[in-house]
mmCIF file of the C-alpha atoms, coordinates in Angstrom:
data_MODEL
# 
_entry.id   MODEL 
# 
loop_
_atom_site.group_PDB 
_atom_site.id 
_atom_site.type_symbol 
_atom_site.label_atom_id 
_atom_site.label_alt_id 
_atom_site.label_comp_id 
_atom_site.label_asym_id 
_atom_site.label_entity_id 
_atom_site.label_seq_id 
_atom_site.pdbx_PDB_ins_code 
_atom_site.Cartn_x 
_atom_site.Cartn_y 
_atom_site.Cartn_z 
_atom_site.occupancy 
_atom_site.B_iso_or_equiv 
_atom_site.pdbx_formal_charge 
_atom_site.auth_seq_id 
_atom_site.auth_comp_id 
_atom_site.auth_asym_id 
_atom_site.auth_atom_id 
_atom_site.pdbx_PDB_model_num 
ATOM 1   C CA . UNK A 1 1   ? 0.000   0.000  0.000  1.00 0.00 ? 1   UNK A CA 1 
ATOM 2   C CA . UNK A 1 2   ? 1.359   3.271  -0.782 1.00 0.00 ? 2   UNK A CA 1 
ATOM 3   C CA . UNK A 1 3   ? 1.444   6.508  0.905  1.00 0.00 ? 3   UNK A CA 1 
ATOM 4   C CA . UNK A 1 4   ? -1.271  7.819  -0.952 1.00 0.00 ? 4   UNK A CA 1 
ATOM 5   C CA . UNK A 1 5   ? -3.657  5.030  -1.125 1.00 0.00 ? 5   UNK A CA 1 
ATOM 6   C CA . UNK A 1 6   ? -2.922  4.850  3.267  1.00 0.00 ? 6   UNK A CA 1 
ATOM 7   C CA . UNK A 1 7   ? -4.255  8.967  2.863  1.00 0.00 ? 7   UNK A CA 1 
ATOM 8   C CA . UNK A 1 8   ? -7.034  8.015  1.038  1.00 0.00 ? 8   UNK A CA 1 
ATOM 9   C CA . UNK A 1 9   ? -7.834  5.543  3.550  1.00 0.00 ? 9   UNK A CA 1 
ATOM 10  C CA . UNK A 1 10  ? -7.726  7.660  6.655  1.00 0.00 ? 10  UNK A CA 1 
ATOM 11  C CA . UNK A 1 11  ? -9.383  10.436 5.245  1.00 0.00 ? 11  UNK A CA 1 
ATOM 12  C CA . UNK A 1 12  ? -12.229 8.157  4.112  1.00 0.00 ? 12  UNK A CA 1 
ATOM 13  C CA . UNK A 1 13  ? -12.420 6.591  7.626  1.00 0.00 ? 13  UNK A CA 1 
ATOM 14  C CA . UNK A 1 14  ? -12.368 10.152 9.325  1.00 0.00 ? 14  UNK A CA 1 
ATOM 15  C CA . UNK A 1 15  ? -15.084 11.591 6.192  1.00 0.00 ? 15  UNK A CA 1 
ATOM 16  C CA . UNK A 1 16  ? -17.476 8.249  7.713  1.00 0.00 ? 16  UNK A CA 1 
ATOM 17  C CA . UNK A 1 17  ? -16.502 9.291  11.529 1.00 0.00 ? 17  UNK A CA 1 
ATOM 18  C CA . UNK A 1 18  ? -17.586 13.174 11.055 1.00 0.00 ? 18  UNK A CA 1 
ATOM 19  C CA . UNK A 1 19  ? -20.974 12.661 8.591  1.00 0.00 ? 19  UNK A CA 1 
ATOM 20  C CA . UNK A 1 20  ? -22.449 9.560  9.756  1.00 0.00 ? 20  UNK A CA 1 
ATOM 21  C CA . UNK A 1 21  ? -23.590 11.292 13.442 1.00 0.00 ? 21  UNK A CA 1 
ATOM 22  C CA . UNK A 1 22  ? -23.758 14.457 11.296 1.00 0.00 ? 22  UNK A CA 1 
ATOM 23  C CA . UNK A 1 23  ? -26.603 12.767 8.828  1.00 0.00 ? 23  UNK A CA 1 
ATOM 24  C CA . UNK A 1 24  ? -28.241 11.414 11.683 1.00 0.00 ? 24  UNK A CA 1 
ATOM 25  C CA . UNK A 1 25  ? -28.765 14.374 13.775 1.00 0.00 ? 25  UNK A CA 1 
ATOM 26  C CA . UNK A 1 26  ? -30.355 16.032 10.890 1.00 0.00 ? 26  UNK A CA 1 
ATOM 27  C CA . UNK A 1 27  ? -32.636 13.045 10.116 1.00 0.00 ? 27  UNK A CA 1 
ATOM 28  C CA . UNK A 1 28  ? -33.806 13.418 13.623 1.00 0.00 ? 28  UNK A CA 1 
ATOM 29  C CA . UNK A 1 29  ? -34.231 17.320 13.151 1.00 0.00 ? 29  UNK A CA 1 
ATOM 30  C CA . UNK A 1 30  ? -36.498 16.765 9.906  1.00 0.00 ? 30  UNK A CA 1 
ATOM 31  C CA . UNK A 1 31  ? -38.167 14.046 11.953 1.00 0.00 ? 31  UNK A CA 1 
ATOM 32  C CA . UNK A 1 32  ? -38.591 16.791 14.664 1.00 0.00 ? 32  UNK A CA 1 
ATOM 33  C CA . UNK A 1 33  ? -40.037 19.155 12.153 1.00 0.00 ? 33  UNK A CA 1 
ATOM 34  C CA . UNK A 1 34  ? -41.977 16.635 10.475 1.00 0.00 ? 34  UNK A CA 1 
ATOM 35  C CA . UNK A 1 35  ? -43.543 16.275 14.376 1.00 0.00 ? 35  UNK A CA 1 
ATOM 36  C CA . UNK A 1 36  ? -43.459 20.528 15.061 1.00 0.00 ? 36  UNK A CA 1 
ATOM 37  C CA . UNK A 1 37  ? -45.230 21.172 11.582 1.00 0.00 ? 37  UNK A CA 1 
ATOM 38  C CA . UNK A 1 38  ? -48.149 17.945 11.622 1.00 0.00 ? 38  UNK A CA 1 
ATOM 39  C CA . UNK A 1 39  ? -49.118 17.969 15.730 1.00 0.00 ? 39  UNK A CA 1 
ATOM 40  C CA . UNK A 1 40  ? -47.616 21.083 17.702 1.00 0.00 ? 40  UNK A CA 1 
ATOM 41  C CA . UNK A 1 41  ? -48.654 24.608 17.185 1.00 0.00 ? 41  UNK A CA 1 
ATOM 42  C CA . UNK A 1 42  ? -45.098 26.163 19.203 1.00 0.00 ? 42  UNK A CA 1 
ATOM 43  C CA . UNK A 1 43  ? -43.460 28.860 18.853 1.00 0.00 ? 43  UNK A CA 1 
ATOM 44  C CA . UNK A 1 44  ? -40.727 29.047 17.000 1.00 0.00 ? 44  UNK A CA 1 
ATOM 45  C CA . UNK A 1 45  ? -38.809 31.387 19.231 1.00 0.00 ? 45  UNK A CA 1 
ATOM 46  C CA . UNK A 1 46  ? -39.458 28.828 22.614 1.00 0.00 ? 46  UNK A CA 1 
ATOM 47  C CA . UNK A 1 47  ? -36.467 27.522 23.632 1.00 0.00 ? 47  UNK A CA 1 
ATOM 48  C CA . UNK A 1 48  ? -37.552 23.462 22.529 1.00 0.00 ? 48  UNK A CA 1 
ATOM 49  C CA . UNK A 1 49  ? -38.545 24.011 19.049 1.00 0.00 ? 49  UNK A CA 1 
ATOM 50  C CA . UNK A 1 50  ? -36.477 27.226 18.543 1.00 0.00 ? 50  UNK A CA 1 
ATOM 51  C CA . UNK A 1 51  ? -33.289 25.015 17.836 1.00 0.00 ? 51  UNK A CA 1 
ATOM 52  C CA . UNK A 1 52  ? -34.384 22.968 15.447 1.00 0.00 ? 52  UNK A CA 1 
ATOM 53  C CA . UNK A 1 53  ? -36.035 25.281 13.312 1.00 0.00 ? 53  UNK A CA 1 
ATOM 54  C CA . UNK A 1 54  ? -32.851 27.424 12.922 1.00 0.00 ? 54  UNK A CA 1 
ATOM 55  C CA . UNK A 1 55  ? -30.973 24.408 12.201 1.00 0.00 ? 55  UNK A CA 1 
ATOM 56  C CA . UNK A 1 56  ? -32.935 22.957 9.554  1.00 0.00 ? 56  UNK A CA 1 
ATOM 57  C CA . UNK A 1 57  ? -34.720 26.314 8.065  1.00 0.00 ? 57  UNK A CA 1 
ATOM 58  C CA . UNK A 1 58  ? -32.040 26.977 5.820  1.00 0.00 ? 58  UNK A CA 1 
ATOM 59  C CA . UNK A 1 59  ? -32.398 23.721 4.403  1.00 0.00 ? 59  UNK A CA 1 
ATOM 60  C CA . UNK A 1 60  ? -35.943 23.565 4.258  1.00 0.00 ? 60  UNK A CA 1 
ATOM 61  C CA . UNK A 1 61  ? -36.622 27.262 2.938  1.00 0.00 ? 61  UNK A CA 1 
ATOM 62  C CA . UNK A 1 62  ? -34.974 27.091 -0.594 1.00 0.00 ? 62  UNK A CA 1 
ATOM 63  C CA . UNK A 1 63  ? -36.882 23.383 -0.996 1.00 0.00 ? 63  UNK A CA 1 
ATOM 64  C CA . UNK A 1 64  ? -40.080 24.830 -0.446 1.00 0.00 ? 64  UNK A CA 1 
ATOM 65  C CA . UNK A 1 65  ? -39.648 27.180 -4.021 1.00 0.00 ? 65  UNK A CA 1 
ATOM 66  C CA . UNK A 1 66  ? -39.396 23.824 -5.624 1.00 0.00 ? 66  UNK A CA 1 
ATOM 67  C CA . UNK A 1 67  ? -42.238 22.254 -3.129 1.00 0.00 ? 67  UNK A CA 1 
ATOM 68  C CA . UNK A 1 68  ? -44.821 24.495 -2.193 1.00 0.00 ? 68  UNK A CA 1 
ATOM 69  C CA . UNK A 1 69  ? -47.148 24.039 0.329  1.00 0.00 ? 69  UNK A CA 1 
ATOM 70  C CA . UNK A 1 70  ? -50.185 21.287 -0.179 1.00 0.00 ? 70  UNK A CA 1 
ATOM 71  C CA . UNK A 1 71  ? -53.722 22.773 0.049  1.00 0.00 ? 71  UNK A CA 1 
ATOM 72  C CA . UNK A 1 72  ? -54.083 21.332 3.229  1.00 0.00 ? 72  UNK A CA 1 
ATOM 73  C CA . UNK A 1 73  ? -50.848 23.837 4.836  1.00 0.00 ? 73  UNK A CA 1 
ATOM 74  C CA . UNK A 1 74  ? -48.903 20.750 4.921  1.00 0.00 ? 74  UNK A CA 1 
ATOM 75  C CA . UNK A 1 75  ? -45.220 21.225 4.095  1.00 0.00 ? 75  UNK A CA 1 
ATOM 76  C CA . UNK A 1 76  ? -43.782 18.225 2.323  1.00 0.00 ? 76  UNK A CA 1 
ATOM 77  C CA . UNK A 1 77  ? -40.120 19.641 2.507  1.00 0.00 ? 77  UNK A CA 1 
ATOM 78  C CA . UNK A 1 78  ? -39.180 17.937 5.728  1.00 0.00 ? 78  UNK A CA 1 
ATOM 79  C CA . UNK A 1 79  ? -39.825 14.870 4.355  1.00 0.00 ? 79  UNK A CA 1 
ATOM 80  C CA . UNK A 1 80  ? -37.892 14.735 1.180  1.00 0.00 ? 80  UNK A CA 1 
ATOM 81  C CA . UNK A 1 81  ? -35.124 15.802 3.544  1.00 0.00 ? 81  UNK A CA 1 
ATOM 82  C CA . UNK A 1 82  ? -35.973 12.620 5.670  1.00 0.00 ? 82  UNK A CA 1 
ATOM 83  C CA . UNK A 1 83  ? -35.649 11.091 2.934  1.00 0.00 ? 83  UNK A CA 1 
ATOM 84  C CA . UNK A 1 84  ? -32.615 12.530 1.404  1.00 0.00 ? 84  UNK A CA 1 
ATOM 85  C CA . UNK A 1 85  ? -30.681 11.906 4.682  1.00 0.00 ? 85  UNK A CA 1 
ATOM 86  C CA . UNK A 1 86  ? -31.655 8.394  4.911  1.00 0.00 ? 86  UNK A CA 1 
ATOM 87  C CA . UNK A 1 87  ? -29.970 7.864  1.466  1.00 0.00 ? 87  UNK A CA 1 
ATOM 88  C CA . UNK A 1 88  ? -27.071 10.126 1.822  1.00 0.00 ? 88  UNK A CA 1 
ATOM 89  C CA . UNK A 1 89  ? -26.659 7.872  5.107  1.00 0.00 ? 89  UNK A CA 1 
ATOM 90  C CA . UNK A 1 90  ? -26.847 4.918  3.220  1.00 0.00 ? 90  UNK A CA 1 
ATOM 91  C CA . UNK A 1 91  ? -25.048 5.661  0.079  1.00 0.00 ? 91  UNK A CA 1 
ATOM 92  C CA . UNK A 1 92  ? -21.938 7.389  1.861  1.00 0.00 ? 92  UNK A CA 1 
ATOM 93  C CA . UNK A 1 93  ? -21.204 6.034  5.591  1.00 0.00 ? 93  UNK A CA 1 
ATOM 94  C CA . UNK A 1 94  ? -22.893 2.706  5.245  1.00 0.00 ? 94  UNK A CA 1 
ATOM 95  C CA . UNK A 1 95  ? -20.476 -0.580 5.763  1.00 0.00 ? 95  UNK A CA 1 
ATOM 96  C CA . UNK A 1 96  ? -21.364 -1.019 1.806  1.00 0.00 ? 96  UNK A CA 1 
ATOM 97  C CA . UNK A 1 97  ? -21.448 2.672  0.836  1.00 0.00 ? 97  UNK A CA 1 
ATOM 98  C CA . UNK A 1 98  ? -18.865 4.465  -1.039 1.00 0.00 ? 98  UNK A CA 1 
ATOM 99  C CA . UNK A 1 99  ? -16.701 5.875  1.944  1.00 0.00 ? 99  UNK A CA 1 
ATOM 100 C CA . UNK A 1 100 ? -16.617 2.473  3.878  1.00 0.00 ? 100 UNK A CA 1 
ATOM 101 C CA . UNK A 1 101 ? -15.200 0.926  -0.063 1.00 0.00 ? 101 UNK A CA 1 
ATOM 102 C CA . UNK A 1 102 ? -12.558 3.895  -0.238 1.00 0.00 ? 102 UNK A CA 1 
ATOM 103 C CA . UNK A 1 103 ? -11.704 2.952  3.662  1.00 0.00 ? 103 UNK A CA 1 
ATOM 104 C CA . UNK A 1 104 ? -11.730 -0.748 2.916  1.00 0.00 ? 104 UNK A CA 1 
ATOM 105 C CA . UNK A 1 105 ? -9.935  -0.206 -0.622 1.00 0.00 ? 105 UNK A CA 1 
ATOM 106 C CA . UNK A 1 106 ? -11.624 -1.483 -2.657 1.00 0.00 ? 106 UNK A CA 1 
# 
């Protein structure tokens, strides 16, 4: 193994270290939001649901120009970010995904 390939290694074990909690906590934020937007009428200022609106709003605001709101009010945007995670989890930091085969090298 060569110097290079041993970088490419490490820095593909410490990429899977940093974004796979990283992922997660935002899939639990858009799971939170999901929660916030369906069930609870809070304040977005209040110290509980304050956090994870400022967190994820910057994520969610530009996706709702592509997704608007349903006729209901529902906002679908937290979802396809649920959703997006979940694969970004899978396809990157997974023991099969592409980081764990750059770590693995192969």
């Amino acid at each position: 193994m060569t110097l290079s390939e041993l970088q490419m290694n490490t820095a593909a074990g410490t990429a899977r270290i940093i974004l796979r909690p990283l992922i997660t906590v935002y899939l639990l934020l858009f799971l939170f939001r999901i929660i916030q937007n369906q069930f609870v009428m809070s304040d977005r200022e209040d110290a509980f649901g304050g956090i994870p609106y400022r967190l994820t709003e910057p994520f969610l605001k530009p996706t709702r120009k592509l997704f608007p709101m349903g006729a209901e009010g529902v906002d679908p945007t937290p979802v396809f970010w649920v959703l997006g995670c979940s694969l970004l989890n899978e396809v990157l930091t997974s023991s099969t995904g592409i980081l764990a085969k750059i770590e693995n090298g192969g």
